[in-house]
Each structure stands twice: as C-alpha cells, then as structure tokens.
Coordinates of C-alpha atoms in Angstrom, one line a residue:
M115 CA -52.6 143.7 17.3
D116 CA -51.0 146.9 16.7
G117 CA -47.7 145.7 18.4
V118 CA -48.0 142.5 16.3
L119 CA -48.4 144.5 13.2
K120 CA -45.5 146.7 13.9
G121 CA -43.3 143.8 14.7
F122 CA -44.3 142.0 11.4
F123 CA -43.6 145.2 9.5
V124 CA -40.1 145.9 11.3
V125 CA -39.0 142.1 10.7
S126 CA -40.5 142.1 7.1
V127 CA -38.3 145.1 6.1
V128 CA -35.1 143.8 7.5
L129 CA -36.0 140.4 5.6
L130 CA -36.3 142.2 2.5
I131 CA -33.0 144.2 2.8
G132 CA -31.5 140.6 3.2
Y133 CA -33.3 139.2 0.4
I134 CA -32.0 142.3 -1.8
L135 CA -28.4 141.6 -0.7
G136 CA -28.7 138.0 -1.3
R137 CA -30.1 138.5 -4.8
T138 CA -27.9 141.1 -5.8
K139 CA -25.0 139.3 -4.4
A140 CA -23.7 142.4 -2.8
L141 CA -21.9 140.9 -0.1
G142 CA -19.9 138.4 -2.3
P143 CA -19.8 134.6 -2.3
Q144 CA -18.7 134.3 1.3
G145 CA -20.9 137.0 2.6
S146 CA -23.6 135.1 3.9
K147 CA -21.1 132.7 5.6
V148 CA -19.5 135.5 7.4
L149 CA -22.6 136.8 8.7
S150 CA -23.8 133.4 9.8
T151 CA -20.4 132.6 11.6
L152 CA -20.3 135.9 13.3
T153 CA -23.9 135.6 14.4
F154 CA -23.4 131.8 15.4
M155 CA -20.2 132.2 17.4
V156 CA -20.6 135.8 19.0
G157 CA -24.0 137.6 18.5
L158 CA -26.7 134.9 19.3
P159 CA -24.8 133.3 22.3
C160 CA -24.3 136.8 24.0
L161 CA -28.0 137.2 23.5
M162 CA -29.0 134.2 24.8
F163 CA -27.1 134.4 27.8
S164 CA -27.6 138.1 28.7
A165 CA -31.8 137.5 28.2
I166 CA -32.1 134.1 30.2
A167 CA -29.4 135.0 33.1
S168 CA -31.5 138.4 33.5
R169 CA -34.6 136.7 34.2
H170 CA -36.3 134.5 36.6
I171 CA -36.0 130.7 35.9
S172 CA -39.6 130.4 36.1
D173 CA -39.8 132.7 33.0
V174 CA -37.4 130.3 31.2
L175 CA -38.5 126.8 32.0
S176 CA -42.4 127.2 31.9
S177 CA -45.6 125.5 31.0
T178 CA -45.4 127.4 27.5
G179 CA -41.9 125.6 26.8
L180 CA -43.5 122.2 28.0
I181 CA -46.4 122.6 25.5
S182 CA -44.1 123.9 22.8
V183 CA -41.8 120.7 23.3
A184 CA -44.9 118.3 23.6
T185 CA -46.6 119.4 20.4
A186 CA -43.4 119.0 18.6
V187 CA -42.8 115.5 19.7
A188 CA -46.7 114.6 19.1
V189 CA -46.4 115.7 15.4
M190 CA -43.0 114.3 14.8
L191 CA -44.7 111.0 16.0
V192 CA -47.5 111.1 13.3
F193 CA -45.1 112.0 10.7
T194 CA -43.1 108.8 11.6
V195 CA -46.2 106.6 11.5
A196 CA -47.0 108.2 8.2
G197 CA -43.5 107.3 6.8
A198 CA -43.7 103.9 8.2
I199 CA -47.0 103.3 6.4
G200 CA -46.0 105.0 3.2
R201 CA -42.7 102.9 3.5
W202 CA -40.6 106.2 2.6
G203 CA -37.5 104.8 4.3
V204 CA -35.7 105.5 7.6
R205 CA -33.5 108.3 6.3
R206 CA -36.1 110.2 4.6
T207 CA -38.7 109.8 7.3
T208 CA -36.2 111.2 9.8
I209 CA -35.2 114.1 7.7
G210 CA -39.4 114.9 7.3
A211 CA -39.6 114.1 11.0
L212 CA -37.3 117.1 11.7
S213 CA -39.0 119.2 9.2
V214 CA -42.1 118.9 11.1
G215 CA -40.5 119.2 14.8
I216 CA -37.7 121.5 14.5
V217 CA -38.8 125.2 14.3
N218 CA -36.7 128.0 12.9
S219 CA -36.1 129.0 16.7
T220 CA -32.9 131.1 15.7
N221 CA -32.7 132.9 12.4
L222 CA -36.4 133.8 12.8
G223 CA -37.8 132.5 16.3
V224 CA -35.6 134.9 18.3
P225 CA -36.3 138.1 16.2
L226 CA -40.2 137.3 16.2
S227 CA -40.0 136.2 19.9
L228 CA -38.3 139.6 20.8
Y229 CA -40.2 142.0 18.6
I230 CA -43.7 140.3 18.6
L231 CA -43.7 138.7 22.1
G232 CA -41.5 140.9 24.0
S233 CA -38.7 138.5 25.1
A234 CA -36.3 136.2 23.4
T235 CA -36.6 133.6 26.2
Y236 CA -39.9 132.0 24.8
V237 CA -38.0 129.9 22.4
T238 CA -35.3 129.2 24.6
P239 CA -36.9 125.8 25.8
I240 CA -37.6 124.7 22.1
M241 CA -34.1 125.7 21.3
L242 CA -32.7 123.5 24.2
F243 CA -34.7 120.6 23.1
Q244 CA -34.0 120.7 19.9
L245 CA -30.2 121.3 20.0
A246 CA -29.5 119.0 23.1
I247 CA -31.8 115.9 22.7
L248 CA -33.7 116.0 19.1
T249 CA -30.5 116.8 16.9
P250 CA -28.2 114.3 18.5
I251 CA -30.9 111.6 18.2
A252 CA -31.7 112.1 14.7
L253 CA -28.0 112.7 13.6
T254 CA -27.2 109.2 15.2
I255 CA -30.2 107.6 13.3
L256 CA -28.7 109.1 10.1
D257 CA -25.6 107.9 10.8
L258 CA -26.3 104.6 11.7
T259 CA -28.2 104.2 8.4
D260 CA -25.8 105.5 6.3
P261 CA -25.6 103.2 3.0
A262 CA -21.8 104.4 2.8
G263 CA -20.9 102.8 6.2
K264 CA -19.4 106.0 7.3
H265 CA -20.4 106.2 11.0
V266 CA -19.6 108.9 13.1
S267 CA -18.3 108.4 16.8
I268 CA -21.5 108.0 19.0
W269 CA -19.7 110.3 21.8
R270 CA -19.1 113.0 19.1
I271 CA -23.0 113.1 18.4
L272 CA -23.8 113.2 22.1
S273 CA -21.3 115.8 22.5
I274 CA -22.9 118.1 19.7
P275 CA -25.0 120.3 22.1
F276 CA -21.8 121.3 24.2
R277 CA -19.9 122.0 20.8
N278 CA -22.8 124.5 19.9
P279 CA -22.1 128.0 21.6
V280 CA -25.6 129.1 21.3
T281 CA -26.4 125.9 23.5
V282 CA -23.7 126.4 25.9
A283 CA -24.8 129.7 26.3
A284 CA -28.0 129.1 26.9
I285 CA -27.3 126.4 29.5
L286 CA -24.9 128.8 31.2
G287 CA -27.7 131.4 31.2
V288 CA -30.3 128.6 32.7
L289 CA -27.9 127.7 35.5
V290 CA -26.8 131.5 36.3
S291 CA -31.0 132.1 36.4
A292 CA -31.9 128.8 38.4
A293 CA -28.8 129.7 40.9
G294 CA -30.3 133.4 41.5
I295 CA -26.8 134.9 40.9
E296 CA -27.0 138.4 40.0
V297 CA -24.3 139.1 36.9
P298 CA -22.6 142.3 37.4
S299 CA -23.2 144.8 35.1
L300 CA -19.7 145.2 34.2
V301 CA -20.1 141.7 32.4
L302 CA -23.5 141.9 31.5
D303 CA -23.5 145.2 29.7
P304 CA -20.7 144.4 27.0
L305 CA -22.5 141.2 26.4
A306 CA -26.0 142.9 25.9
L307 CA -24.1 145.4 23.8
V308 CA -22.7 142.6 21.4
A309 CA -26.2 140.9 21.6
Q310 CA -27.8 143.8 19.8
L311 CA -26.1 142.3 16.5
A312 CA -27.6 139.2 16.4
V313 CA -31.4 139.9 15.6
P314 CA -30.9 142.3 12.7
L315 CA -27.8 139.8 11.2
M316 CA -30.1 136.8 11.8
L317 CA -33.0 138.4 9.9
I318 CA -30.6 139.5 7.0
I319 CA -29.1 136.0 6.7
F320 CA -32.6 134.5 6.6
G321 CA -33.6 136.9 3.9
M322 CA -30.6 136.0 1.9
S323 CA -31.5 132.4 2.3
L324 CA -34.6 132.9 0.5
H325 CA -33.4 133.7 -2.7
G326 CA -33.1 130.9 -4.8
L327 CA -35.2 128.4 -2.8
S328 CA -37.2 126.1 -4.6
V329 CA -41.0 125.6 -4.0
R330 CA -41.7 122.6 -6.2
P331 CA -41.1 119.4 -4.6
G332 CA -40.2 116.3 -6.8
L333 CA -43.0 113.8 -7.5
G334 CA -41.8 111.5 -5.1
D335 CA -41.8 114.1 -2.3
R336 CA -45.3 115.6 -2.8
V337 CA -47.2 113.4 -0.4
P338 CA -44.4 113.5 2.5
T339 CA -44.1 117.1 1.9
T340 CA -47.8 117.9 2.0
I341 CA -48.2 115.9 5.2
A342 CA -45.3 117.9 6.6
V343 CA -46.5 121.2 5.9
V344 CA -50.2 120.2 7.5
L345 CA -48.5 118.8 10.5
K346 CA -46.5 121.8 11.0
S347 CA -48.6 124.8 10.0
A348 CA -51.9 123.4 11.0
V349 CA -52.0 120.6 13.7
Q350 CA -49.1 121.8 15.6
P351 CA -50.5 125.3 16.0
L352 CA -54.2 123.8 17.0
L353 CA -52.8 121.2 19.3
A354 CA -50.5 124.0 21.2
W355 CA -53.6 126.2 21.3
A356 CA -56.0 123.4 22.6
L357 CA -53.4 122.2 25.5
A358 CA -52.7 125.8 26.3
A359 CA -56.6 126.6 26.7
F360 CA -58.1 123.4 27.7
V361 CA -55.4 121.3 29.7
F362 CA -52.9 124.0 31.4
H363 CA -55.6 126.9 31.2
L364 CA -53.3 129.7 30.5
D365 CA -54.2 133.3 30.0
A366 CA -54.8 134.8 26.5
F367 CA -51.4 136.1 26.2
S368 CA -49.6 132.9 27.4
T369 CA -51.7 130.7 24.8
F370 CA -50.9 133.1 22.0
V371 CA -47.3 132.7 23.0
V372 CA -47.5 129.0 22.7
T373 CA -49.4 129.2 19.4
A374 CA -47.2 131.5 17.7
C375 CA -44.1 129.3 18.9
A376 CA -46.1 126.4 17.0
I377 CA -46.5 128.5 14.1
L378 CA -42.7 129.3 13.6
P379 CA -41.7 127.6 10.3
T380 CA -39.3 124.6 9.8
G381 CA -35.6 125.4 10.7
Q382 CA -32.9 126.0 8.0
N383 CA -30.8 123.6 9.7
V384 CA -33.1 120.8 8.6
V385 CA -32.1 121.7 5.1
L386 CA -28.4 121.8 5.7
Y387 CA -28.8 118.2 7.5
S388 CA -30.6 116.7 4.6
V389 CA -27.7 117.8 2.4
R390 CA -25.3 116.9 4.4
Y391 CA -26.4 113.2 4.5
G392 CA -28.0 113.2 1.0
A393 CA -31.5 112.5 2.1
G394 CA -34.9 114.1 1.7
Q395 CA -33.8 117.3 0.5
G396 CA -36.6 117.8 -1.5
I397 CA -38.8 117.3 1.6
A398 CA -36.9 119.6 3.8
Q399 CA -36.5 122.5 1.1
S400 CA -40.1 122.5 0.3
T401 CA -41.5 122.2 3.8
A402 CA -39.2 125.2 5.0
V403 CA -40.4 127.5 2.1
F404 CA -44.0 126.5 2.4
T405 CA -44.0 126.9 6.1
T406 CA -42.2 130.3 6.2
V407 CA -44.5 131.7 3.7
L408 CA -47.8 130.4 5.8
A409 CA -46.5 131.7 9.0
V410 CA -47.0 135.3 8.5
P411 CA -50.8 135.1 7.8
L412 CA -51.0 132.4 10.5
L413 CA -49.2 134.5 12.9
L414 CA -51.6 137.7 12.3
G415 CA -54.6 135.5 12.6
A416 CA -53.7 134.0 16.0
A417 CA -52.8 137.7 17.0
W418 CA -56.2 138.9 15.9
L419 CA -57.8 135.8 17.5
F420 CA -56.2 136.3 21.0
G421 CA -56.4 140.0 21.1

C-alpha cells in the first residue's frame, strides 16, 4: 500500500506540473504537439523495446494480459448491444465502444504500470491488442459508415499498427524476447537512456490535456456516457477480478495487476478519433474525464483490498 501511495504521489505531482503548463500556456501553442511527437516517435518506442526485449516472453504474454483483453472485449460487446437497443447509430456506438474498451495504456498506463506495478510490460498485451486489432477494426467501421463517402483504403487501415512506432517497437521486443536473443549492452543502454524521457513527458502531456476538458455531456449523450462510465470503471474491474480470482486462480499481486489495468481510464486517442470522424465527441470526451477522475480512488481501493 505504501508503494502504491508513493507511486500515486509521484505521478500526481508530475501531472500537476503538466496541468499548470497547460493552463499557463508556458510552452506556447505548439508545446503539447512537440512533446507528444517526441514521446511518440522516440521516447515510448525506446521504452517499450528495452522493457520487453530484456524480459522473458512469459512476462509479456501472460494470463494477466489475456484477462485484460477478454474483459475489454466483453464490456465493448455489452455497450454495442446497448447501442443497438437504444438506436444510437453505428458511428456513435463505435466511438462509445472504443471509450469502454480502449484504456489509456500509453500516457497514463505506462507510468502507472512502471511506478506502481513495477514494470511497463503489464500494459504491453493491452497496447498490442488495441493498436494491432481493435483500432483497425473500429476505424474500418467508421470509414465504411462515413456519410460523406470518403473511404480510406482497407490496406491503409490494416497497416495502421505497422505505421505506429510504438507498436513496431513492442512487436520487435516480443520477437526478440521470444527468440531468447540477448541484446548487447552497447545497443540496449542508449535505448534505455532515451526511454527515461518517455514516462515524465507522457505524464506532463496528459496533465496538459486535462486543462479545458468538458465534463458536461450533451443531453443526448448522457445515457450512453453513463453506461460507458459504469462499464469502464465498475463492470470491467469487477470482471477482471472475478476472472483472476476464480477462473485463473492468480495470486494476490497478479489479481491486483489485472484489476488495476481494467481500472485504467479511457484513452485520449478515442477523443482524437471522435473529433477526426465527427462522431460521439461528447461521449468520448466525457467518458475520458470521468474515468480518469474515478481511476485514482479505484486504484487506491484495489491496492488496499489486495494488500
């Protein structure tokens, strides 16, 4: 519990620094974009590769990762059924399902996993699933249902994971780990050094993004937003706990890991998708804010319950 509180304190301080930078606009209008590009193109790929390649493959592709993926799929299916019953439309339902299934595995998941759980590899299966499978499928649906008829090539959509440096680095790390290749220190050490900039920058960027976010969904978005928040912040963590404890019979720490991963809030990239495709913006933005606020007490509660 003390380690979790210390981890939260560290993360919260850096988030506050980011929020202050965003509120005061100290880095200028392009500050967040520059930091995001640097992190996404350099820092995070180095972090993912160095963290994964130096560990055994069983630490990366484990039962905890399987539970995380299974619970994400389950709550997304529930939201999709609710959307069909409520006739929210394919595009709004797709964005809402992404708000439930895609967690902030990058900006918040990696730092929390590293500082609180002890390793960034716990969110790797989630990240690979989201970027390599879930995102291409969802973007395909959004493109095929575009009312303007502007369709993107299916091959371009399917190639999304391989045009994402974070995913490529994670896949390469998995391959190196699976093959049992020992990366020379002359190669790994520079990557590990550059990787150190990723976590603080991701937290600062996320803190900056909190400034100006709306927490008031429109009247038509209140029901889907409420359902999305309940599924994301309550149902998914409970389902993850139940699977870990009663189906996979994991130990207390592993159960805490899968529960904590399920508690992670909605990923900010869902908000970007909603803006890009002009669908479900209120649902995505409000769900991201509410689940982020709820994540702190829920994670502390999980840490207390599992010791």
